[in-house]
Short mmCIF file of C-alpha atoms in Angstrom, two decimals:
data_model
loop_
_atom_site.label_atom_id
_atom_site.label_comp_id
_atom_site.label_asym_id
_atom_site.label_seq_id
_atom_site.Cartn_x
_atom_site.Cartn_y
_atom_site.Cartn_z
CA MET H 1 87.85 55.96 92.95
CA LEU H 2 84.58 57.84 93.19
CA GLY H 3 84.02 56.17 96.55
CA ILE H 4 87.31 57.63 97.78
CA LEU H 5 86.17 61.10 96.79
CA VAL H 6 82.80 60.72 98.51
CA VAL H 7 84.39 59.47 101.75
CA LEU H 8 86.99 62.22 101.75
CA ALA H 9 84.43 64.90 100.90
CA ALA H 10 82.27 63.72 103.81
CA HIS H 11 85.12 63.86 106.34
CA LEU H 12 87.05 66.82 104.95
CA LYS H 13 84.31 69.43 104.68
CA SER H 14 86.64 72.42 104.88
CA PRO H 15 87.73 74.19 101.65
CA VAL H 16 91.21 72.76 102.03
CA GLY H 17 89.72 69.30 102.58
CA SER H 18 87.76 69.57 99.33
CA ILE H 19 90.88 70.52 97.43
CA VAL H 20 92.80 67.62 99.01
CA SER H 21 90.10 65.11 98.04
CA TYR H 22 89.85 66.39 94.47
CA THR H 23 93.65 66.47 94.19
CA LEU H 24 93.87 62.82 95.16
CA PHE H 25 91.13 61.90 92.72
CA ALA H 26 92.78 63.97 89.96
CA VAL H 27 96.06 62.12 90.46
CA LEU H 28 94.32 58.74 90.27
CA THR H 29 92.32 59.80 87.21
CA ALA H 30 95.44 61.18 85.55
CA ALA H 31 97.13 57.82 85.97
CA ARG H 32 94.19 56.17 84.21
CA PHE H 33 94.25 58.80 81.47
CA ARG H 34 97.95 58.13 80.95
CA ALA H 35 97.25 54.41 80.55
CA LEU H 36 94.54 55.23 78.01
CA GLU H 37 96.92 57.64 76.23
CA TRP H 38 94.44 60.50 76.70
CA LYS H 39 95.31 64.12 77.49
CA VAL H 40 96.29 63.96 81.15
CA ALA H 41 95.56 67.65 81.73
CA LYS H 42 91.81 67.02 81.33
CA ALA H 43 91.88 64.86 84.48
CA PHE H 44 92.51 68.02 86.51
CA ILE H 45 89.46 69.97 85.27
CA PRO H 46 87.28 69.17 88.34
CA LEU H 47 90.16 70.12 90.65
CA ALA H 48 90.59 73.41 88.79
CA ILE H 49 86.88 74.19 89.23
CA VAL H 50 86.96 73.48 92.97
CA ALA H 51 90.23 75.34 93.48
CA GLY H 52 88.92 78.35 91.58
CA ALA H 53 85.68 78.42 93.55
CA THR H 54 87.61 78.07 96.82
CA LEU H 55 90.04 80.88 96.00
CA LEU H 56 87.20 83.17 94.98
CA SER H 57 84.86 82.16 97.79
CA ALA H 58 85.40 85.52 99.49
CA VAL H 59 83.86 87.40 96.57
CA LEU H 60 81.40 84.79 95.31
CA MET H 61 77.94 84.06 96.63
CA PRO H 62 77.73 80.85 98.72
CA SER H 63 75.22 79.48 96.19
CA THR H 64 77.72 80.07 93.39
CA VAL H 65 80.45 78.22 95.27
CA ALA H 66 78.05 75.33 95.94
CA ALA H 67 77.08 75.26 92.27
CA ALA H 68 80.75 75.13 91.28
CA HIS H 69 81.27 72.15 93.58
CA GLY H 70 78.27 70.46 92.02
CA VAL H 71 79.67 71.03 88.53
CA ALA H 72 83.04 69.67 89.63
CA LEU H 73 81.47 66.55 91.11
CA PHE H 74 79.47 65.95 87.92
CA ALA H 75 82.57 66.48 85.78
CA GLN H 76 84.56 64.09 87.95
CA LEU H 77 81.83 61.49 87.77
CA PHE H 78 81.62 61.80 84.00
CA ILE H 79 85.34 61.49 83.27
CA SER H 80 85.75 58.70 85.82
CA VAL H 81 82.96 56.57 84.41
CA ARG H 82 84.18 57.21 80.85
CA ALA H 83 87.76 56.35 81.76
CA GLY H 84 86.64 53.28 83.68
CA LEU H 85 84.60 51.93 80.79
CA SER H 86 87.32 52.60 78.21
CA THR H 87 90.18 50.27 77.39
CA GLY H 88 93.68 51.39 76.59
CA PRO H 89 96.15 49.86 74.15
CA HIS H 90 97.87 47.95 76.96
CA ASP H 91 94.75 46.84 78.84
CA PRO H 92 93.84 43.15 78.78
CA VAL H 93 90.81 42.66 76.53
CA SER H 94 88.50 39.66 76.54
CA PRO H 95 88.00 37.85 73.21
CA LYS H 96 84.32 38.87 73.15
CA LEU H 97 85.14 42.53 73.73
CA ALA H 98 87.84 42.37 71.07
CA LEU H 99 85.28 41.07 68.56
CA ALA H 100 82.82 43.82 69.50
CA ARG H 101 85.45 46.52 69.18
CA ASP H 102 86.60 45.14 65.83
CA LEU H 103 83.01 45.11 64.55
CA LEU H 104 82.40 48.71 65.60
CA ALA H 105 85.74 49.88 64.19
CA LYS H 106 85.07 48.29 60.80
CA ARG H 107 81.57 49.78 60.72
CA ARG H 108 82.92 53.27 61.50
CA LYS H 109 85.59 52.84 58.82
CA LEU H 110 83.03 51.90 56.16
CA LEU H 111 80.69 54.75 57.10
CA SER H 112 83.60 57.19 56.94
CA THR H 113 84.57 55.96 53.47
CA LEU H 114 80.98 56.28 52.24
CA ARG H 115 80.71 59.83 53.61
CA GLU H 116 84.00 60.89 52.06
CA SER H 117 83.17 59.37 48.66
CA LYS H 118 79.66 60.85 48.41
CA PRO H 119 80.83 64.30 47.18
CA LEU H 120 83.03 62.57 44.58
CA HIS H 121 80.11 60.57 43.22
CA GLU H 122 77.91 63.65 43.13
CA ALA H 123 80.59 65.66 41.31
CA ARG H 124 81.03 62.86 38.79
CA GLN H 125 77.29 62.74 38.14
CA ARG H 126 77.21 66.51 37.54
CA GLU H 127 80.12 66.42 35.11
CA VAL H 128 78.69 63.40 33.27
CA ALA H 129 75.42 65.30 32.88
CA LYS H 130 77.36 68.16 31.30
CA LEU H 131 79.07 65.70 28.94
CA VAL H 132 75.73 64.21 27.92
CA ALA H 133 74.39 67.70 27.24
CA LEU H 134 77.42 68.52 25.08
CA ASN H 135 77.04 65.27 23.16
CA THR H 136 73.37 66.03 22.54
CA GLN H 137 74.38 69.46 21.28
CA ARG H 138 76.95 67.92 18.93
CA GLN H 139 74.46 65.41 17.58
CA ALA H 140 71.95 68.17 16.94
CA TYR H 141 74.60 70.18 15.10
CA VAL H 142 75.62 67.20 12.94
CA ALA H 143 72.00 66.44 12.14
CA GLU H 144 71.52 69.99 10.94
CA HIS H 145 74.87 70.79 9.33
CA GLY H 146 76.50 67.43 8.60
CA TYR H 147 79.93 66.19 9.67
CA GLU H 148 81.97 68.98 8.10
CA MET H 149 84.45 70.28 10.67
CA THR H 150 83.48 73.92 10.69
CA GLU H 151 84.80 76.26 13.35
CA GLU H 152 81.61 75.82 15.34
CA HIS H 153 81.84 72.02 15.04
CA LYS H 154 85.50 72.13 16.15
CA ALA H 155 84.56 74.28 19.14
CA LEU H 156 81.88 71.78 20.16
CA ALA H 157 84.33 68.89 19.76
CA ALA H 158 86.94 70.72 21.85
CA ARG H 159 84.45 71.40 24.63
CA PHE H 160 83.37 67.75 24.54
CA GLU H 161 86.98 66.55 24.83
CA ALA H 162 87.74 69.01 27.63
CA GLN H 163 84.73 67.75 29.55
CA ARG H 164 85.94 64.17 29.14
CA ASN H 165 89.30 65.21 30.60
CA ILE H 166 87.48 66.66 33.62
CA ILE H 167 85.58 63.42 34.17
CA ALA H 168 88.58 61.08 33.82
CA PRO H 169 90.27 61.85 37.19
CA LEU H 170 86.88 61.96 38.93
CA ALA H 171 86.07 58.55 37.52
CA ALA H 172 89.39 57.17 38.78
CA GLU H 173 88.78 58.57 42.28
CA THR H 174 85.20 57.35 42.52
CA ASP H 175 86.17 53.90 41.21
CA ALA H 176 88.94 53.66 43.81
CA ALA H 177 86.52 54.78 46.55
CA THR H 178 83.99 52.19 45.40
CA GLU H 179 86.62 49.46 45.57
CA ARG H 180 87.62 50.56 49.07
CA ALA H 181 84.00 50.50 50.16
CA LYS H 182 83.55 47.00 48.70
CA ALA H 183 86.63 45.71 50.51
CA GLN H 184 85.53 47.33 53.78
CA SER H 185 82.02 45.92 53.36
CA GLU H 186 83.51 42.47 53.08
CA GLU H 187 85.63 43.08 56.20
CA LEU H 188 82.51 44.24 58.03
CA ARG H 189 80.60 41.14 56.90
CA GLN H 190 83.38 38.93 58.25
CA ALA H 191 83.40 40.84 61.53
CA ARG H 192 79.61 40.40 61.83
CA ASP H 193 79.94 36.68 61.17
CA ALA H 194 82.66 36.43 63.80
CA TRP H 195 80.42 38.26 66.29
CA LYS H 196 77.44 36.01 65.51
CA ASN H 197 79.61 32.92 65.99
CA ARG H 198 81.41 34.28 69.08
CA ASN H 199 80.03 31.61 71.40
CA GLN H 200 81.31 28.85 69.15
CA ARG H 201 84.70 30.57 68.97
CA MET H 202 84.85 30.83 72.75
CA VAL H 203 84.13 27.10 73.09
CA GLY H 204 86.60 26.20 70.39
#
């Protein structure tokens, strides 16, 4: 498609010709975007740049208009290459590419889980540290005053129990996150093995 734009731009050097060439390319790119299930409106960005520069050419410096055309060409090149290298949900995919995409997807999924669970683990560590400090305080009190449940001892016990109640849901969340990470690590390992053995799979 980029070749079409270059040929048209070379033969249609007038402002209208530039708009015609970018319009054609925008339509073709939009069709590809639709197949990829991307936002179709973004395919018309280069056309909008060229059209804007053309409409304002009477008040803009020639160098500014030329720069706008350069930006439009770069934008068109970028989105075209990106769209051409991407695969949509209905595009035929080779077995090797499917393995590669599966490997990358599972890696991204694991990394996302690890990032999301990190604050939970850090919060749990902080609350556990507070619990340990409270327990140390209780032990020091018992060593000095014995096990009699004075008001001060009851207050320490209540604070200790409240801190345990804070940790309980955090522990459940972090344990669940750890299990998810373990399962995803195993899925990633299997995907890596499948990628390493891809040639054997192709032959088989």
